[in-house]
PDB file of C-alpha atoms and ligand atoms in Angstrom:
ATOM      1  CA  MET A   1       4.899 -18.476   2.684  1.00 78.00           C
ATOM      2  CA  ASP A   2       5.797 -18.421   6.343  1.00 94.00           C
ATOM      3  CA  LEU A   3       6.461 -14.956   7.792  1.00 98.00           C
ATOM      4  CA  LYS A   4       7.239 -16.078  11.347  1.00 97.00           C
ATOM      5  CA  GLY A   5       9.719 -13.818  13.098  1.00 97.00           C
ATOM      6  CA  LYS A   6       9.222 -10.997  10.590  1.00 98.00           C
ATOM      7  CA  ARG A   7       8.049  -7.490  11.535  1.00 98.00           C
ATOM      8  CA  ALA A   8       5.808  -5.630   9.072  1.00 99.00           C
ATOM      9  CA  ILE A   9       4.499  -2.070   8.779  1.00 99.00           C
ATOM     10  CA  VAL A  10       1.246  -1.676   6.843  1.00 99.00           C
ATOM     11  CA  THR A  11       0.088   1.895   6.221  1.00 99.00           C
ATOM     12  CA  GLY A  12      -3.586   2.813   5.892  1.00 98.00           C
ATOM     13  CA  ALA A  13      -4.468  -0.512   7.508  1.00 98.00           C
ATOM     14  CA  GLY A  14      -7.599   0.679   9.306  1.00 98.00           C
ATOM     15  CA  SER A  15      -9.786  -0.112   6.308  1.00 97.00           C
ATOM     16  CA  GLY A  16     -10.131  -1.906   2.976  1.00 97.00           C
ATOM     17  CA  ILE A  17      -7.078  -3.396   1.281  1.00 98.00           C
ATOM     18  CA  GLY A  18      -4.617  -2.344   4.015  1.00 98.00           C
ATOM     19  CA  LYS A  19      -6.673  -4.045   6.699  1.00 98.00           C
ATOM     20  CA  ALA A  20      -6.836  -7.272   4.659  1.00 98.00           C
ATOM     21  CA  ILE A  21      -3.059  -7.107   4.122  1.00 99.00           C
ATOM     22  CA  ALA A  22      -2.387  -6.590   7.848  1.00 99.00           C
ATOM     23  CA  LEU A  23      -4.631  -9.543   8.754  1.00 98.00           C
ATOM     24  CA  LYS A  24      -3.008 -11.775   6.109  1.00 98.00           C
ATOM     25  CA  LEU A  25       0.593 -10.963   7.131  1.00 98.00           C
ATOM     26  CA  ALA A  26      -0.312 -11.615  10.783  1.00 98.00           C
ATOM     27  CA  GLU A  27      -2.000 -14.907   9.852  1.00 98.00           C
ATOM     28  CA  ARG A  28       1.279 -15.923   8.162  1.00 98.00           C
ATOM     29  CA  GLY A  29       3.131 -15.192  11.427  1.00 98.00           C
ATOM     30  CA  ALA A  30       4.448 -11.633  11.083  1.00 98.00           C
ATOM     31  CA  ALA A  31       4.131  -9.112  13.924  1.00 98.00           C
ATOM     32  CA  VAL A  32       2.333  -6.163  12.345  1.00 99.00           C
ATOM     33  CA  LEU A  33       2.494  -2.438  13.027  1.00 98.00           C
ATOM     34  CA  VAL A  34      -0.932  -1.236  11.904  1.00 99.00           C
ATOM     35  CA  ASN A  35      -0.850   2.405  10.790  1.00 98.00           C
ATOM     36  CA  ASP A  36      -3.768   4.614   9.866  1.00 98.00           C
ATOM     37  CA  VAL A  37      -4.448   8.340   9.910  1.00 98.00           C
ATOM     38  CA  ASP A  38      -7.482   7.397  12.008  1.00 98.00           C
ATOM     39  CA  PRO A  39      -5.994   5.959  15.233  1.00 98.00           C
ATOM     40  CA  GLU A  40      -9.259   4.246  16.191  1.00 98.00           C
ATOM     41  CA  ALA A  41      -9.430   2.399  12.888  1.00 98.00           C
ATOM     42  CA  ALA A  42      -5.803   1.320  13.372  1.00 98.00           C
ATOM     43  CA  SER A  43      -6.528   0.009  16.887  1.00 98.00           C
ATOM     44  CA  ALA A  44      -9.593  -1.892  15.635  1.00 98.00           C
ATOM     45  CA  THR A  45      -7.483  -3.758  13.060  1.00 98.00           C
ATOM     46  CA  ALA A  46      -4.773  -4.453  15.655  1.00 98.00           C
ATOM     47  CA  ARG A  47      -7.428  -5.785  18.045  1.00 98.00           C
ATOM     48  CA  GLU A  48      -8.757  -8.097  15.343  1.00 98.00           C
ATOM     49  CA  ILE A  49      -5.248  -9.459  14.729  1.00 98.00           C
ATOM     50  CA  GLU A  50      -4.782 -10.104  18.444  1.00 98.00           C
ATOM     51  CA  GLU A  51      -8.211 -11.765  18.744  1.00 98.00           C
ATOM     52  CA  ARG A  52      -7.069 -14.169  16.008  1.00 98.00           C
ATOM     53  CA  GLY A  53      -3.905 -14.968  18.007  1.00 98.00           C
ATOM     54  CA  GLY A  54      -1.491 -12.685  16.138  1.00 98.00           C
ATOM     55  CA  LYS A  55       0.819  -9.911  17.306  1.00 98.00           C
ATOM     56  CA  ALA A  56       0.050  -6.276  16.461  1.00 98.00           C
ATOM     57  CA  LEU A  57       0.851  -2.712  17.439  1.00 98.00           C
ATOM     58  CA  SER A  58      -1.348   0.160  16.307  1.00 98.00           C
ATOM     59  CA  VAL A  59       0.085   3.582  15.574  1.00 98.00           C
ATOM     60  CA  GLY A  60      -2.020   6.501  14.362  1.00 98.00           C
ATOM     61  CA  GLY A  61      -0.175   8.769  11.956  1.00 98.00           C
ATOM     62  CA  ASP A  62      -0.256  10.592   8.648  1.00 99.00           C
ATOM     63  CA  VAL A  63       2.097   9.104   6.032  1.00 99.00           C
ATOM     64  CA  SER A  64       2.483  12.506   4.383  1.00 98.00           C
ATOM     65  CA  LYS A  65       4.092  13.946   7.533  1.00 98.00           C
ATOM     66  CA  GLY A  66       7.760  13.161   8.011  1.00 98.00           C
ATOM     67  CA  GLU A  67       7.565  13.407  11.816  1.00 98.00           C
ATOM     68  CA  ASP A  68       4.651  10.925  12.048  1.00 98.00           C
ATOM     69  CA  VAL A  69       6.444   8.503   9.741  1.00 98.00           C
ATOM     70  CA  ARG A  70       9.752   8.606  11.603  1.00 98.00           C
ATOM     71  CA  GLU A  71       7.935   8.082  14.922  1.00 98.00           C
ATOM     72  CA  MET A  72       6.047   5.093  13.453  1.00 98.00           C
ATOM     73  CA  VAL A  73       9.285   3.433  12.311  1.00 98.00           C
ATOM     74  CA  ARG A  74      10.970   4.200  15.648  1.00 98.00           C
ATOM     75  CA  LEU A  75       8.082   2.544  17.500  1.00 98.00           C
ATOM     76  CA  CYS A  76       8.208  -0.499  15.225  1.00 98.00           C
ATOM     77  CA  ILE A  77      11.898  -0.998  15.930  1.00 98.00           C
ATOM     78  CA  GLU A  78      11.558  -0.280  19.663  1.00 98.00           C
ATOM     79  CA  GLU A  79       8.362  -2.263  20.366  1.00 98.00           C
ATOM     80  CA  LEU A  80       8.494  -5.034  17.749  1.00 98.00           C
ATOM     81  CA  GLY A  81      12.305  -5.246  17.555  1.00 98.00           C
ATOM     82  CA  GLY A  82      12.840  -4.384  13.892  1.00 98.00           C
ATOM     83  CA  VAL A  83      11.214  -4.065  10.485  1.00 98.00           C
ATOM     84  CA  GLU A  84      11.662  -6.479   7.589  1.00 98.00           C
ATOM     85  CA  ILE A  85       8.507  -5.700   5.600  1.00 99.00           C
ATOM     86  CA  LEU A  86       6.955  -2.355   4.578  1.00 99.00           C
ATOM     87  CA  VAL A  87       3.637  -2.185   2.741  1.00 99.00           C
ATOM     88  CA  ASN A  88       2.941   1.336   1.443  1.00 99.00           C
ATOM     89  CA  ASN A  89      -0.823   1.058   1.116  1.00 98.00           C
ATOM     90  CA  ALA A  90      -2.310   4.343   2.431  1.00 98.00           C
ATOM     91  CA  GLY A  91      -4.018   6.199  -0.379  1.00 98.00           C
ATOM     92  CA  ILE A  92      -6.808   8.664  -1.083  1.00 97.00           C
ATOM     93  CA  ALA A  93      -8.772   9.910  -4.097  1.00 96.00           C
ATOM     94  CA  ARG A  94      -9.985  13.466  -4.658  1.00 97.00           C
ATOM     95  CA  SER A  95     -11.753  13.096  -7.979  1.00 95.00           C
ATOM     96  CA  ALA A  96     -12.567  15.970 -10.325  1.00 97.00           C
ATOM     97  CA  LEU A  97     -12.205  16.715 -13.999  1.00 98.00           C
ATOM     98  CA  LEU A  98      -8.967  18.619 -14.602  1.00 98.00           C
ATOM     99  CA  ILE A  99     -10.927  21.751 -15.497  1.00 98.00           C
ATOM    100  CA  ASN A 100     -12.343  21.754 -11.936  1.00 98.00           C
ATOM    101  CA  LEU A 101      -9.406  20.184 -10.063  1.00 98.00           C
ATOM    102  CA  THR A 102      -8.041  22.508  -7.389  1.00 98.00           C
ATOM    103  CA  GLU A 103      -4.417  22.950  -6.401  1.00 98.00           C
ATOM    104  CA  GLU A 104      -5.410  21.733  -2.947  1.00 98.00           C
ATOM    105  CA  GLN A 105      -6.866  18.469  -4.347  1.00 98.00           C
ATOM    106  CA  TRP A 106      -3.718  17.962  -6.429  1.00 99.00           C
ATOM    107  CA  ASP A 107      -1.424  18.519  -3.426  1.00 98.00           C
ATOM    108  CA  GLU A 108      -3.483  16.380  -1.054  1.00 98.00           C
ATOM    109  CA  VAL A 109      -3.362  13.344  -3.345  1.00 98.00           C
ATOM    110  CA  MET A 110       0.314  13.813  -4.227  1.00 98.00           C
ATOM    111  CA  ASN A 111       1.239  14.199  -0.558  1.00 99.00           C
ATOM    112  CA  VAL A 112      -0.489  11.033   0.635  1.00 99.00           C
ATOM    113  CA  ASN A 113      -0.178   8.759  -2.415  1.00 98.00           C
ATOM    114  CA  LEU A 114       3.340   9.639  -3.585  1.00 99.00           C
ATOM    115  CA  LYS A 115       5.217  11.633  -0.931  1.00 99.00           C
ATOM    116  CA  GLY A 116       3.903   9.204   1.716  1.00 99.00           C
ATOM    117  CA  VAL A 117       5.507   6.289  -0.149  1.00 99.00           C
ATOM    118  CA  PHE A 118       8.808   8.200  -0.347  1.00 99.00           C
ATOM    119  CA  LEU A 119       8.764   9.152   3.357  1.00 99.00           C
ATOM    120  CA  CYS A 120       7.923   5.667   4.645  1.00 99.00           C
ATOM    121  CA  THR A 121      10.449   3.980   2.360  1.00 99.00           C
ATOM    122  CA  LYS A 122      13.201   6.427   3.291  1.00 98.00           C
ATOM    123  CA  ALA A 123      12.479   5.933   6.995  1.00 98.00           C
ATOM    124  CA  VAL A 124      12.750   2.110   6.954  1.00 98.00           C
ATOM    125  CA  ILE A 125      15.695   1.602   4.623  1.00 98.00           C
ATOM    126  CA  PRO A 126      18.572   2.511   6.989  1.00 98.00           C
ATOM    127  CA  HIS A 127      17.444  -0.389   9.192  1.00 98.00           C
ATOM    128  CA  MET A 128      16.936  -2.767   6.246  1.00 98.00           C
ATOM    129  CA  MET A 129      20.261  -1.817   4.627  1.00 98.00           C
ATOM    130  CA  LYS A 130      22.133  -2.459   7.865  1.00 98.00           C
ATOM    131  CA  ARG A 131      20.572  -5.912   8.156  1.00 98.00           C
ATOM    132  CA  ARG A 132      20.842  -6.606   4.410  1.00 98.00           C
ATOM    133  CA  TYR A 133      17.242  -7.766   4.266  1.00 98.00           C
ATOM    134  CA  GLY A 134      13.958  -6.137   3.335  1.00 98.00           C
ATOM    135  CA  LYS A 135      10.717  -6.473   1.408  1.00 98.00           C
ATOM    136  CA  ILE A 136       8.992  -3.259   0.301  1.00 99.00           C
ATOM    137  CA  ILE A 137       5.630  -3.568  -1.413  1.00 99.00           C
ATOM    138  CA  ASN A 138       3.935  -0.473  -2.810  1.00 99.00           C
ATOM    139  CA  ILE A 139       0.249  -0.321  -3.665  1.00 99.00           C
ATOM    140  CA  SER A 140      -0.252   1.650  -6.864  1.00 98.00           C
ATOM    141  CA  SER A 141      -3.276   1.186  -9.134  1.00 98.00           C
ATOM    142  CA  ILE A 142      -4.005   0.008 -12.655  1.00 97.00           C
ATOM    143  CA  TYR A 143      -5.088   3.646 -13.115  1.00 97.00           C
ATOM    144  CA  GLY A 144      -1.419   4.604 -12.756  1.00 98.00           C
ATOM    145  CA  ARG A 145      -0.787   2.765 -16.032  1.00 97.00           C
ATOM    146  CA  ILE A 146      -3.972   3.396 -18.011  1.00 97.00           C
ATOM    147  CA  GLY A 147      -5.257   6.745 -16.674  1.00 97.00           C
ATOM    148  CA  ALA A 148      -8.862   7.622 -15.830  1.00 94.00           C
ATOM    149  CA  ILE A 149     -11.242  10.491 -16.512  1.00 94.00           C
ATOM    150  CA  GLY A 150     -11.670  12.650 -13.392  1.00 95.00           C
ATOM    151  CA  ASP A 151      -8.646  11.242 -11.582  1.00 96.00           C
ATOM    152  CA  SER A 152      -5.600  12.901 -13.169  1.00 98.00           C
ATOM    153  CA  ASN A 153      -4.095  13.706  -9.752  1.00 98.00           C
ATOM    154  CA  TYR A 154      -4.606  10.113  -8.517  1.00 98.00           C
ATOM    155  CA  CYS A 155      -3.295   8.565 -11.758  1.00 98.00           C
ATOM    156  CA  ALA A 156      -0.230  10.827 -11.796  1.00 99.00           C
ATOM    157  CA  ALA A 157       0.605   9.913  -8.191  1.00 99.00           C
ATOM    158  CA  LYS A 158       0.071   6.197  -8.836  1.00 99.00           C
ATOM    159  CA  ALA A 159       2.233   6.327 -11.988  1.00 99.00           C
ATOM    160  CA  GLY A 160       4.854   8.050  -9.826  1.00 99.00           C
ATOM    161  CA  VAL A 161       4.743   5.139  -7.391  1.00 99.00           C
ATOM    162  CA  ILE A 162       5.567   2.741 -10.255  1.00 99.00           C
ATOM    163  CA  GLY A 163       8.585   4.820 -11.324  1.00 98.00           C
ATOM    164  CA  PHE A 164       9.701   5.226  -7.719  1.00 99.00           C
ATOM    165  CA  THR A 165       9.457   1.458  -7.152  1.00 99.00           C
ATOM    166  CA  LYS A 166      11.528   0.618 -10.216  1.00 98.00           C
ATOM    167  CA  SER A 167      14.260   3.134  -9.292  1.00 99.00           C
ATOM    168  CA  VAL A 168      14.464   2.132  -5.642  1.00 98.00           C
ATOM    169  CA  ALA A 169      14.490  -1.571  -6.599  1.00 99.00           C
ATOM    170  CA  LYS A 170      17.668  -0.906  -8.618  1.00 98.00           C
ATOM    171  CA  GLU A 171      19.264   1.148  -5.820  1.00 98.00           C
ATOM    172  CA  LEU A 172      18.535  -1.329  -3.046  1.00 98.00           C
ATOM    173  CA  ALA A 173      19.113  -4.646  -4.825  1.00 98.00           C
ATOM    174  CA  ARG A 174      22.702  -4.723  -3.558  1.00 98.00           C
ATOM    175  CA  TYR A 175      21.368  -4.703   0.011  1.00 98.00           C
ATOM    176  CA  ASN A 176      19.093  -7.710  -0.630  1.00 98.00           C
ATOM    177  CA  ILE A 177      16.014  -5.504  -0.411  1.00 99.00           C
ATOM    178  CA  ASN A 178      13.207  -6.406  -2.827  1.00 99.00           C
ATOM    179  CA  VAL A 179      10.929  -3.569  -3.931  1.00 99.00           C
ATOM    180  CA  ASN A 180       7.813  -4.372  -5.928  1.00 99.00           C
ATOM    181  CA  VAL A 181       4.565  -2.643  -6.792  1.00 99.00           C
ATOM    182  CA  VAL A 182       1.052  -4.048  -7.002  1.00 99.00           C
ATOM    183  CA  LEU A 183      -1.493  -2.462  -9.366  1.00 98.00           C
ATOM    184  CA  PRO A 184      -4.975  -3.387  -8.146  1.00 98.00           C
ATOM    185  CA  GLY A 185      -7.945  -3.124 -10.475  1.00 97.00           C
ATOM    186  CA  LEU A 186     -11.413  -2.481  -9.059  1.00 95.00           C
ATOM    187  CA  ILE A 187     -11.480  -3.740  -5.486  1.00 96.00           C
ATOM    188  CA  ASP A 188     -14.559  -3.604  -3.254  1.00 95.00           C
ATOM    189  CA  THR A 189     -13.586  -1.103  -0.516  1.00 93.00           C
ATOM    190  CA  PRO A 190     -14.926   2.244   0.755  1.00 85.00           C
ATOM    191  CA  LEU A 191     -12.664   3.959  -1.831  1.00 80.00           C
ATOM    192  CA  LEU A 192     -14.370   2.117  -4.708  1.00 83.00           C
ATOM    193  CA  ARG A 193     -17.814   2.839  -3.283  1.00 83.00           C
ATOM    194  CA  GLY A 194     -17.043   6.528  -3.945  1.00 80.00           C
ATOM    195  CA  ILE A 195     -17.260   5.889  -7.733  1.00 81.00           C
ATOM    196  CA  PRO A 196     -20.783   6.622  -9.070  1.00 84.00           C
ATOM    197  CA  GLU A 197     -22.687   3.539 -10.348  1.00 86.00           C
ATOM    198  CA  LYS A 198     -23.068   5.059 -13.840  1.00 88.00           C
ATOM    199  CA  TYR A 199     -19.258   4.798 -14.247  1.00 85.00           C
ATOM    200  CA  LEU A 200     -18.709   1.619 -12.232  1.00 86.00           C
ATOM    201  CA  GLY A 201     -21.326  -0.599 -13.936  1.00 88.00           C
ATOM    202  CA  PRO A 202     -19.803  -0.355 -17.454  1.00 90.00           C
ATOM    203  CA  MET A 203     -16.282  -0.881 -16.049  1.00 88.00           C
ATOM    204  CA  ILE A 204     -17.276  -4.126 -14.326  1.00 92.00           C
ATOM    205  CA  LYS A 205     -18.628  -5.452 -17.644  1.00 92.00           C
ATOM    206  CA  GLU A 206     -15.106  -5.019 -19.084  1.00 93.00           C
ATOM    207  CA  ILE A 207     -13.455  -7.250 -16.449  1.00 96.00           C
ATOM    208  CA  PRO A 208     -12.671 -10.681 -17.972  1.00 96.00           C
ATOM    209  CA  LEU A 209     -13.236 -12.403 -14.594  1.00 96.00           C
ATOM    210  CA  LYS A 210     -16.632 -10.623 -14.407  1.00 92.00           C
ATOM    211  CA  ARG A 211     -16.388  -9.428 -10.826  1.00 93.00           C
ATOM    212  CA  VAL A 212     -14.731  -6.691  -8.801  1.00 94.00           C
ATOM    213  CA  GLY A 213     -11.928  -7.933  -6.606  1.00 97.00           C
ATOM    214  CA  VAL A 214     -12.057  -8.255  -2.838  1.00 98.00           C
ATOM    215  CA  PRO A 215      -9.306  -6.911  -0.539  1.00 98.00           C
ATOM    216  CA  GLU A 216      -8.122 -10.491   0.101  1.00 98.00           C
ATOM    217  CA  ASP A 217      -7.280 -10.814  -3.639  1.00 98.00           C
ATOM    218  CA  ILE A 218      -4.618  -8.148  -3.087  1.00 98.00           C
ATOM    219  CA  ALA A 219      -3.562  -9.367   0.369  1.00 98.00           C
ATOM    220  CA  GLY A 220      -2.639 -12.833  -0.978  1.00 98.00           C
ATOM    221  CA  VAL A 221      -0.331 -11.337  -3.607  1.00 98.00           C
ATOM    222  CA  VAL A 222       1.258  -8.981  -1.068  1.00 99.00           C
ATOM    223  CA  ALA A 223       1.888 -11.875   1.358  1.00 98.00           C
ATOM    224  CA  PHE A 224       3.669 -13.729  -1.449  1.00 98.00           C
ATOM    225  CA  LEU A 225       5.802 -10.664  -2.278  1.00 98.00           C
ATOM    226  CA  ALA A 226       6.667 -10.318   1.423  1.00 98.00           C
ATOM    227  CA  SER A 227       7.911 -13.914   1.541  1.00 98.00           C
ATOM    228  CA  ASP A 228      11.262 -15.397   0.598  1.00 98.00           C
ATOM    229  CA  GLU A 229       9.540 -17.388  -2.139  1.00 98.00           C
ATOM    230  CA  ALA A 230       9.415 -14.103  -4.070  1.00 98.00           C
ATOM    231  CA  GLY A 231      13.155 -13.559  -3.505  1.00 98.00           C
ATOM    232  CA  TYR A 232      14.008 -13.200  -7.227  1.00 98.00           C
ATOM    233  CA  LEU A 233      11.275 -10.606  -7.870  1.00 98.00           C
ATOM    234  CA  THR A 234      12.272  -6.964  -7.691  1.00 98.00           C
ATOM    235  CA  GLY A 235      11.151  -3.883  -9.598  1.00 98.00           C
ATOM    236  CA  ALA A 236       8.097  -5.839 -10.760  1.00 98.00           C
ATOM    237  CA  ALA A 237       4.736  -4.158 -11.386  1.00 98.00           C
ATOM    238  CA  ILE A 238       2.079  -6.786 -10.798  1.00 98.00           C
ATOM    239  CA  GLU A 239      -1.433  -6.152 -12.108  1.00 98.00           C
ATOM    240  CA  VAL A 240      -4.139  -7.749  -9.962  1.00 98.00           C
ATOM    241  CA  THR A 241      -7.196  -6.758 -11.954  1.00 98.00           C
ATOM    242  CA  GLY A 242      -9.193  -9.841 -12.931  1.00 97.00           C
ATOM    243  CA  GLY A 243      -7.659  -9.372 -16.374  1.00 97.00           C
ATOM    244  CA  TRP A 244      -8.928  -5.776 -16.767  1.00 95.00           C
ATOM    245  CA  ASN A 245      -6.154  -3.529 -18.039  1.00 82.00           C
ATOM    246  CA  MET A 246      -7.451  -0.929 -20.450  1.00 75.00           C
TER     247      MET A 246
HETATM  248  P1  LIG B   1      -9.681   2.777   1.902  1.00 67.54           P
HETATM  249  O1  LIG B   1     -10.669   1.719   2.267  1.00 67.54           O
HETATM  250  O2  LIG B   1     -10.115   4.196   1.843  1.00 67.54           O
HETATM  251  O3  LIG B   1      -8.422   2.616   2.861  1.00 67.54           O
HETATM  252  C1  LIG B   1      -7.360   3.514   2.859  1.00 67.54           C
HETATM  253  C2  LIG B   1      -6.965   3.742   4.296  1.00 67.54           C
HETATM  254  O4  LIG B   1      -5.851   4.640   4.316  1.00 67.54           O
HETATM  255  C3  LIG B   1      -8.101   4.391   5.111  1.00 67.54           C
HETATM  256  O5  LIG B   1      -8.229   3.752   6.366  1.00 67.54           O
HETATM  257  C4  LIG B   1      -7.603   5.818   5.260  1.00 67.54           C
HETATM  258  O6  LIG B   1      -8.077   6.454   6.437  1.00 67.54           O
HETATM  259  C5  LIG B   1      -6.108   5.610   5.328  1.00 67.54           C
HETATM  260  N1  LIG B   1      -5.391   6.843   5.052  1.00 67.54           N
HETATM  261  C6  LIG B   1      -5.800   7.892   4.285  1.00 67.54           C
HETATM  262  N2  LIG B   1      -4.892   8.864   4.321  1.00 67.54           N
HETATM  263  C7  LIG B   1      -3.883   8.441   5.124  1.00 67.54           C
HETATM  264  C8  LIG B   1      -2.681   9.029   5.570  1.00 67.54           C
HETATM  265  N3  LIG B   1      -2.327  10.248   5.182  1.00 67.54           N
HETATM  266  N4  LIG B   1      -1.879   8.321   6.412  1.00 67.54           N
HETATM  267  C9  LIG B   1      -2.240   7.090   6.827  1.00 67.54           C
HETATM  268  N5  LIG B   1      -3.389   6.493   6.453  1.00 67.54           N
HETATM  269  C10 LIG B   1      -4.197   7.167   5.602  1.00 67.54           C
HETATM  270  O7  LIG B   1      -9.054   2.485   0.457  1.00 67.54           O
HETATM  271  P2  LIG B   1      -8.598   1.117  -0.235  1.00 67.54           P
HETATM  272  O8  LIG B   1      -9.456   0.924  -1.408  1.00 67.54           O
HETATM  273  O9  LIG B   1      -8.408   0.029   0.749  1.00 67.54           O
HETATM  274  O10 LIG B   1      -7.181   1.607  -0.800  1.00 67.54           O
HETATM  275  C11 LIG B   1      -5.944   1.111  -0.324  1.00 67.54           C
HETATM  276  C12 LIG B   1      -4.902   1.370  -1.395  1.00 67.54           C
HETATM  277  O11 LIG B   1      -5.236   0.649  -2.584  1.00 67.54           O
HETATM  278  C13 LIG B   1      -4.821   2.847  -1.806  1.00 67.54           C
HETATM  279  O12 LIG B   1      -3.469   3.200  -2.034  1.00 67.54           O
HETATM  280  C14 LIG B   1      -5.595   2.876  -3.098  1.00 67.54           C
HETATM  281  O13 LIG B   1      -5.210   3.935  -3.923  1.00 67.54           O
HETATM  282  C15 LIG B   1      -5.233   1.525  -3.686  1.00 67.54           C
HETATM  283  N6  LIG B   1      -6.175   1.045  -4.700  1.00 67.54           N
HETATM  284  C16 LIG B   1      -7.480   0.779  -4.405  1.00 67.54           C
HETATM  285  C17 LIG B   1      -8.329   0.304  -5.407  1.00 67.54           C
HETATM  286  C18 LIG B   1      -9.773  -0.019  -5.159  1.00 67.54           C
HETATM  287  O14 LIG B   1     -10.485  -0.333  -6.139  1.00 67.54           O
HETATM  288  N7  LIG B   1     -10.261  -0.014  -3.939  1.00 67.54           N
HETATM  289  C19 LIG B   1      -7.841   0.123  -6.681  1.00 67.54           C
HETATM  290  C20 LIG B   1      -6.517   0.413  -6.950  1.00 67.54           C
HETATM  291  C21 LIG B   1      -5.688   0.862  -5.961  1.00 67.54           C
HETATM  292  P3  LIG B   1      -9.421   7.344   6.340  1.00 67.54           P
HETATM  293  O15 LIG B   1     -10.506   6.397   5.926  1.00 67.54           O
HETATM  294  O16 LIG B   1      -9.567   7.872   7.730  1.00 67.54           O
HETATM  295  O17 LIG B   1      -9.137   8.390   5.302  1.00 67.54           O
END
């Protein structure tokens, strides 16, 4: 699963799953553009990659803003020389029961979790299509398939990412661009720590592997999808949940 010579963009890579993905792709030899809405968090991840002997460029930016996204892709091409891999990882939760959910909370989650995936994908594909090579990996959630109380906005956006992935995989197959989506289960990150223990405890009991995942559990699967060994996978929705899926 060698990624030497490849250039990757990982969004939301200042923390959690995105950070683990950025570190893993760099360890496999890719030069990584580390994006995060928090520029300091992005630089910290980039520094860690460099300390481990890898190549990284950090770019602060909001994936829900077209201008930020286009600038990020321009910098990747200018500074790293191209882009073969895009990991759409940035995501947020704004949890509330539907009865209390505000229009603002709905829009915020849709803009980052779904529109962000659209904007980043649209910005990289002209380059990938021209070179007839690309690997796009979207991070959805098992919640996008099964739903969750208090997260209708998040689940709707994550379900949207699955539909988007499957459509774009069909459109881009002729350009040798693979587009897949990963559906993590419960993964130990700051996002998960936002779920109250009274809900989390019972959910963990339902996981056949009897533990929450760690960010590296997702990073390993993403590194595989970014490699040529996964060349015959496209439009796939891969559940990485310790067996938990309902
Ligand atoms: P996390 O630790 O909160 O990391 C997400 C990162 O994305 C944060 O650094 C965050 O910055 C950044 N971000 C937020 N809004 C952004 C924006 N508009 N543009 C660019 N970056 C932005 O969460 P995580 O658990 O690693 O989640 C990563 C992905 O996995 C998300 O898409 C999430 O939905 C998905 N996921 C997570 C789990 C889980 O159990 N953890 C399960 C299923 C799916 P700030 O911290 O400054 O906001």
